Tab-separated table of C-alpha atoms in Angstrom:
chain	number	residue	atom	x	y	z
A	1	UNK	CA	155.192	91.585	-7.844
A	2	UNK	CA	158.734	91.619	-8.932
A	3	UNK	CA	161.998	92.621	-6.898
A	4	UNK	CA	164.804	93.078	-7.918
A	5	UNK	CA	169.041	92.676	-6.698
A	6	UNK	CA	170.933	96.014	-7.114
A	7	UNK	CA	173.471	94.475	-9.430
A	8	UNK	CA	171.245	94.648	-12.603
A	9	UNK	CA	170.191	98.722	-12.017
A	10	UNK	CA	171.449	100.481	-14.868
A	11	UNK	CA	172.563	104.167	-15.469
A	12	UNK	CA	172.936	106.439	-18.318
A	13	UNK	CA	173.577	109.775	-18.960
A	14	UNK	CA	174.402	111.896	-21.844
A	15	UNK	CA	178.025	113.395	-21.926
A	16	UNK	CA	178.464	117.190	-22.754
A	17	UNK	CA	178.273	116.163	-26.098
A	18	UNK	CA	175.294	114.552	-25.865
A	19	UNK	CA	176.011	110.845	-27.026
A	20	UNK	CA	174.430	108.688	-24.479
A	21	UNK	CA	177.411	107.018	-22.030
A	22	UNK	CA	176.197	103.720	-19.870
A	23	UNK	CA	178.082	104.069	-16.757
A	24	UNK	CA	176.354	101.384	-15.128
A	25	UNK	CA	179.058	99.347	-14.487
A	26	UNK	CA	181.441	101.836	-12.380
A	27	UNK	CA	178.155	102.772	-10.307
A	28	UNK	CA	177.844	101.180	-7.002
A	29	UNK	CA	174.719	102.879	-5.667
A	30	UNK	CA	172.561	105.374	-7.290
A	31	UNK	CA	168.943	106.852	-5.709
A	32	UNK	CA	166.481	109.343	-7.280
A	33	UNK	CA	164.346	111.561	-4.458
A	34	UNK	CA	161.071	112.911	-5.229
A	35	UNK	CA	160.059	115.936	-3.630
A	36	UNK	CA	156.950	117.710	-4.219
A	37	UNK	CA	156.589	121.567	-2.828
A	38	UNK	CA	153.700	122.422	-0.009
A	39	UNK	CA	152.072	125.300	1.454
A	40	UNK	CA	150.506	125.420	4.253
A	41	UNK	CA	147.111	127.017	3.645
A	42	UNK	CA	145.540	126.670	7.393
A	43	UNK	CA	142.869	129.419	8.251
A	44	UNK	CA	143.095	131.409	11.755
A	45	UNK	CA	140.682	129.650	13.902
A	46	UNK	CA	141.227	126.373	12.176
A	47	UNK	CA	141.733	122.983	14.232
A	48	UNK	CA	144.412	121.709	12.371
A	49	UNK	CA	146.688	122.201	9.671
A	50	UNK	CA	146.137	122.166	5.788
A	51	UNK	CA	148.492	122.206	2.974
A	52	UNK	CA	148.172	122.759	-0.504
A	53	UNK	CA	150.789	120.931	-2.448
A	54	UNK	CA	153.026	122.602	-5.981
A	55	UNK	CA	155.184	120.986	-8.323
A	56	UNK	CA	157.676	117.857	-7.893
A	57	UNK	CA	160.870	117.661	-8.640
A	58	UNK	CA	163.790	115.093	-8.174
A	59	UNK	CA	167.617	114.896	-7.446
A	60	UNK	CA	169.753	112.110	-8.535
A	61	UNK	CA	171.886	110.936	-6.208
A	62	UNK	CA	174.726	108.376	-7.516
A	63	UNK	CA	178.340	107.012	-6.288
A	64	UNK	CA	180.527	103.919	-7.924
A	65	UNK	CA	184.214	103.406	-9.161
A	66	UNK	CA	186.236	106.556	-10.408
A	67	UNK	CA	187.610	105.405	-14.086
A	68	UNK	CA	189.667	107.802	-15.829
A	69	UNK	CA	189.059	105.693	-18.880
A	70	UNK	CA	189.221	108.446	-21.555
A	71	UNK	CA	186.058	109.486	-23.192
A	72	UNK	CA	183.386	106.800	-21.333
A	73	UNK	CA	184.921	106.743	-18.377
A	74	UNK	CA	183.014	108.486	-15.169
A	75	UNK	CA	185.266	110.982	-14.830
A	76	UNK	CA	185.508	112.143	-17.929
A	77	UNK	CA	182.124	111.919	-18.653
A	78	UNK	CA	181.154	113.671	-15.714
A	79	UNK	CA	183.720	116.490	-15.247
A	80	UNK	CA	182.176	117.738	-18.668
A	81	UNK	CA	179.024	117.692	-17.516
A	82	UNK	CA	179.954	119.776	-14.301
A	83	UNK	CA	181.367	122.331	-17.181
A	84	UNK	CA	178.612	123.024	-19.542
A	85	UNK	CA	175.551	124.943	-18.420
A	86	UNK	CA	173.071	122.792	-20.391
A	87	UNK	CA	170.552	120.038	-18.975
A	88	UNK	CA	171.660	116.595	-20.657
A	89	UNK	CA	169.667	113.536	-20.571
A	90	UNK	CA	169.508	110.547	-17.750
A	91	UNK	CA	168.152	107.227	-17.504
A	92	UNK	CA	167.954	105.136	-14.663
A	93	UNK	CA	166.535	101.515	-14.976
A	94	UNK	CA	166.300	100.321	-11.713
A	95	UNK	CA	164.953	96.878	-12.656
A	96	UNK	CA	167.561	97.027	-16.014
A	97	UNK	CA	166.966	98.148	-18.993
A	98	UNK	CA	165.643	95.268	-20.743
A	99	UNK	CA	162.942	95.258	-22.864
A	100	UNK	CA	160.246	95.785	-20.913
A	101	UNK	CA	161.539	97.412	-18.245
A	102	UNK	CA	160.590	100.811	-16.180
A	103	UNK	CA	163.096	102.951	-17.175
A	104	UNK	CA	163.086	107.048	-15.288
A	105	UNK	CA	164.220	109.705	-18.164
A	106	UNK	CA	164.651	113.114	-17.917
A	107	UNK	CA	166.976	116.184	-17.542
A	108	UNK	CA	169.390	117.453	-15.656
A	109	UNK	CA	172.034	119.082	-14.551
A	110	UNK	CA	175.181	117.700	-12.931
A	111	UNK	CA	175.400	120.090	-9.674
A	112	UNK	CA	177.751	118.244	-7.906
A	113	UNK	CA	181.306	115.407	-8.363
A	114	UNK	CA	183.254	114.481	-6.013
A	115	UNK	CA	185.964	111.942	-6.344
A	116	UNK	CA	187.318	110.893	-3.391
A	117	UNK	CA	190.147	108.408	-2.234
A	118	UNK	CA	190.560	106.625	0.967
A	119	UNK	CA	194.083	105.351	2.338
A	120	UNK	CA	192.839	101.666	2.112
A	121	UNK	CA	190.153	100.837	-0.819
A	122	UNK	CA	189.587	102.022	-4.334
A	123	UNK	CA	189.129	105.061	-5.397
A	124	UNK	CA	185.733	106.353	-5.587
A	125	UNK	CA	183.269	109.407	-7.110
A	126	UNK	CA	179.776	110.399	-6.009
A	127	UNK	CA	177.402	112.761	-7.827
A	128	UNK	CA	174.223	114.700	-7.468
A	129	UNK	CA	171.862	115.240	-11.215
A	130	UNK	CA	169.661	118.295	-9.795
A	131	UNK	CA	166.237	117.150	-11.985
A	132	UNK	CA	164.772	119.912	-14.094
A	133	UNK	CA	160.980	119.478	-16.024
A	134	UNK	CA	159.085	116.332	-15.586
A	135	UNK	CA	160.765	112.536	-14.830
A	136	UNK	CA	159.184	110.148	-17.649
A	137	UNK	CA	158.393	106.562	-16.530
A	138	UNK	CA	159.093	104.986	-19.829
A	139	UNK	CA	158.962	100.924	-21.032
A	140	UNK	CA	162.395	99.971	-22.069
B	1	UNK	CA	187.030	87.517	-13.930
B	2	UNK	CA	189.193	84.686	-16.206
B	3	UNK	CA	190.560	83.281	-12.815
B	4	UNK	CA	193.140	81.408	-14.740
B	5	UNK	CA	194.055	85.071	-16.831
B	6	UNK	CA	194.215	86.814	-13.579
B	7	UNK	CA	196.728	84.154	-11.988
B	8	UNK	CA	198.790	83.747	-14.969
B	9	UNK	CA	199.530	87.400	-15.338
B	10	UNK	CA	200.062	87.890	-11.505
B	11	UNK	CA	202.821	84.499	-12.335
B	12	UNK	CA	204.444	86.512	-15.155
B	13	UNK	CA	204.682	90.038	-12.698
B	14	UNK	CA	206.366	87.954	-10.071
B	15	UNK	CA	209.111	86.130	-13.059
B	16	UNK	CA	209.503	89.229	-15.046
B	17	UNK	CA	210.443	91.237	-12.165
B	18	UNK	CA	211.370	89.428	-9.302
B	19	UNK	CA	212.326	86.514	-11.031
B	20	UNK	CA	210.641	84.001	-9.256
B	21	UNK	CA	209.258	80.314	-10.668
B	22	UNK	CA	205.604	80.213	-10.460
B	23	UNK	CA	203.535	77.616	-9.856
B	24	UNK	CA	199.296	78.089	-10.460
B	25	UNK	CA	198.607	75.620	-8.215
B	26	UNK	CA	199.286	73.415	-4.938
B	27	UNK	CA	202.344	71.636	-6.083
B	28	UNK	CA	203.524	68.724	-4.676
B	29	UNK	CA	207.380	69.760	-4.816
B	30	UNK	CA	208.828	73.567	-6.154
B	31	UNK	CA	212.086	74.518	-6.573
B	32	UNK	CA	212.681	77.227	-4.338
B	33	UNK	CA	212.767	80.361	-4.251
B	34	UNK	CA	209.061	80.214	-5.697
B	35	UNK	CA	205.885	81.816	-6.232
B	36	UNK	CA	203.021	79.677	-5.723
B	37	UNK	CA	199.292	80.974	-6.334
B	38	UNK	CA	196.221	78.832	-5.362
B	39	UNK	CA	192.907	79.563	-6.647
B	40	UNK	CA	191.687	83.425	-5.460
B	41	UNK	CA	190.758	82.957	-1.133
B	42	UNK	CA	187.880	85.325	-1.583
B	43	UNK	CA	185.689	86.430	-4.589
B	44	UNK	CA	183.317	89.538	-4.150
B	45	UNK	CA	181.215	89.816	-6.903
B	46	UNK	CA	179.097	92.504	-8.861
B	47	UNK	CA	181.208	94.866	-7.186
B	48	UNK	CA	179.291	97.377	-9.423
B	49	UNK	CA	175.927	97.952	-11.541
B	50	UNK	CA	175.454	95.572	-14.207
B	51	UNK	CA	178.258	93.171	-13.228
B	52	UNK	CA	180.278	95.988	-13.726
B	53	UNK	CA	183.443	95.068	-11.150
B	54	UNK	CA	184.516	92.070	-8.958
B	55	UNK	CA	187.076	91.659	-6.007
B	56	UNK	CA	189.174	88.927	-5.442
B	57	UNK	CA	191.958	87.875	-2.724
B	58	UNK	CA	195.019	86.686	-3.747
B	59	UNK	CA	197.414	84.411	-1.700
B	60	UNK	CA	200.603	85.080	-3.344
B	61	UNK	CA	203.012	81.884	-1.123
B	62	UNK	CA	206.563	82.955	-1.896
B	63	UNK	CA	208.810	79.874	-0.356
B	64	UNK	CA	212.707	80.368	-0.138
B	65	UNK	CA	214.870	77.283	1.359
B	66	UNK	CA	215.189	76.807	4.600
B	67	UNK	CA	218.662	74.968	4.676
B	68	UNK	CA	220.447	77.753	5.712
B	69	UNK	CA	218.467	80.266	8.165
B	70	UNK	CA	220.526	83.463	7.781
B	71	UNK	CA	220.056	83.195	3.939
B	72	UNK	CA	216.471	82.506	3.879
B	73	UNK	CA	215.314	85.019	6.245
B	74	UNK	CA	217.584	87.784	3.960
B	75	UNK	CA	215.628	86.309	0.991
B	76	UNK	CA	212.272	86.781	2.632
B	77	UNK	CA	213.843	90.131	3.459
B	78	UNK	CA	214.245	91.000	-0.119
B	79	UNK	CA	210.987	89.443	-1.224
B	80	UNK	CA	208.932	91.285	1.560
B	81	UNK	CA	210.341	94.583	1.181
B	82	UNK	CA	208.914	97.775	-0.871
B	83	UNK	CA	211.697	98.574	-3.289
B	84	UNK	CA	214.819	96.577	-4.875
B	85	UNK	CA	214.863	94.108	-7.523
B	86	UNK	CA	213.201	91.008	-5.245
B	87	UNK	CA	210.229	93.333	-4.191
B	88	UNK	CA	206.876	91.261	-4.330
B	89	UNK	CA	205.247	94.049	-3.816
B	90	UNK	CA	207.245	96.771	-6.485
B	91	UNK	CA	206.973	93.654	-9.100
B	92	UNK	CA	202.753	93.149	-8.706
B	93	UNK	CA	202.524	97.151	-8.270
B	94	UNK	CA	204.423	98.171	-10.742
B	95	UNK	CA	201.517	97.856	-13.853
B	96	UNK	CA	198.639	97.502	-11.201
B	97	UNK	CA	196.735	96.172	-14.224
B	98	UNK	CA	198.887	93.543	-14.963
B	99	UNK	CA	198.829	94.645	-18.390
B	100	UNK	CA	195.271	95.180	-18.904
B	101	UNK	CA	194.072	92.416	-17.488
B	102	UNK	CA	192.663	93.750	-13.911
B	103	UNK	CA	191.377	97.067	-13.682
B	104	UNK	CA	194.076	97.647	-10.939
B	105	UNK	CA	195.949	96.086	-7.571
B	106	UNK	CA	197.465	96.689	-4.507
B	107	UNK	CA	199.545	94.150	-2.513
B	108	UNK	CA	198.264	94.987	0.725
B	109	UNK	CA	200.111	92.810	3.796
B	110	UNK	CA	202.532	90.205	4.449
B	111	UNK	CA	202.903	87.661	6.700
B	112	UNK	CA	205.730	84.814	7.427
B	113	UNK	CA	205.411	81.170	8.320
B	114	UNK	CA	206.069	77.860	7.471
B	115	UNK	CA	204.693	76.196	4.894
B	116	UNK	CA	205.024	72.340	3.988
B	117	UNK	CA	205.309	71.247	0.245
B	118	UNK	CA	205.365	67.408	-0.113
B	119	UNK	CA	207.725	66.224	2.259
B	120	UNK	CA	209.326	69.522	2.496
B	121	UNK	CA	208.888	72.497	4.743
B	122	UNK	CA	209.484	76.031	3.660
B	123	UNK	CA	209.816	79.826	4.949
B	124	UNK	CA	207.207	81.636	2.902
B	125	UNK	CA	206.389	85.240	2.738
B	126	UNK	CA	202.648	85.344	2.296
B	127	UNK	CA	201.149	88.173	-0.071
B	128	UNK	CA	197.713	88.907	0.368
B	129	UNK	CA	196.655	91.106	-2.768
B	130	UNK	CA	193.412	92.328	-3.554
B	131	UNK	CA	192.108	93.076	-7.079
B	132	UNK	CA	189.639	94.477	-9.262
B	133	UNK	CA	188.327	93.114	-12.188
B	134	UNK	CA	185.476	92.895	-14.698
């Protein structure tokens, strides 16, 4: 078994460009939930419930820093992203992304950025990555 | 964090535009009016993924004479307020990242007391400012 501290997750996504931007280090949280689809499938005069389950699928759900650090900073690299229509690719090593590491890839699209500010504290951004096809487990 | 970067550019803030000595450490004896800046009070680190950001504290002790009271507290007066050319606060705020070398700043209370040095004790407006950093 191996744990891990939060401080060494890593995130990536591809800009609307797509060259791959590391914004690891203005994210403060990030969390991917898996959902699969179910149907219930119970017959009349059954006892109890059955289910018969469909597809999976995933949203991204990620908050940190807001940087208006032009081109690789999150707000610039997210703001296009929330402006083009096209799925762009993530990668979230939760462990890192050293070699060797389980690394979650995919595609998705940015459905939601919000930057917000508080009166005392640094600024901040959270956004949702809405998953679309399948989530690869890959080996950094 | 360079500790001794961060200090040293919050020292040359405080003498470029409020043009105060600074002193990086617990002197002994100053010659007031001066800034002196201990070592951070409080570090947060990995304030971010992949020791993206840290926090620290910063003390900023700004000590005027106390010889004559009327003049020190309208020093501390000038020091403490938000605007004018003493400002503590308008000096550290006015690049929040001290010329690149904080991501930013914000001086965010003050506090008077009295504060020894040596055989000497001082008024001091005390500046606590927290920064970001990678």
């Amino acid at each position: 078994m191996t744990t891990y501290h939060g401080k060494v997750t890593t995130m990536k996504v591809d800009d609307a460009g797509d060259v791959e931007r590391d914004i690891s280090t203005f994210v403060t949280d990030v969390s991917v939930d898996f959902q699969k689809g179910s149907a219930e499938s119970t017959a009349k005069g059954s006892a109890a419930q059955t289910h018969k389950v469909g597809h999976y699928g995933a949203t991204i759900s990620f908050s940190g820093r807001w940087d208006d650090t032009a081109t690789t900073g999150p707000d610039v690299v997210l703001m296009g992203l929330l402006k083009d229509d096209d799925p762009h690719d993530f990668e979230i090593g939760f462990g890192g992304d050293d070699t060797g590491q389980r690394l979650l890839t995919g595609k998705g699209y940015l459905t939601a950025y919000t930057p917000s500010s508080p009166l005392a504290g640094i600024v901040d951004f959270s956004g949702t990555i809405l998953v679309t096809d399948t989530v690869t487990e890959a080996t950094g | 964090m360079n500790v001794d970067t961060v200090l040293a550019a919050i020292g040359a803030a405080l003498k470029a535009r409020a043009g105060l000595r600074f002193y990086d450490y617990e002197a002994d004896s100053i010659t007031p009016p001066a800034a002196v800046i201990p070592a951070p009070v409080e570090i947060d680190y990995d304030q971010a993924k992949a020791g993206g950001l840290h926090m620290a504290l910063v003390e900023v002790f700004v000590l005027v004479p106390t010889t004559d009271a009327r003049k020190a507290r309208q020093m501390l007066a000038g020091y403490q307020s938000t605007t004018g050319p003493s400002s503590v606060k308008a000096a550290l705020e006015h690049d929040v990242s001290l010329g690149g070398v904080v991501q930013t700043l914000s001086v965010l209370s003050c506090s008077v007391r009295a504060v020894p040095v040596g055989d000497h004790e001082y008024r001091a407006a005390i500046f606590t400012v927290e920064l970001y950093t990678l």
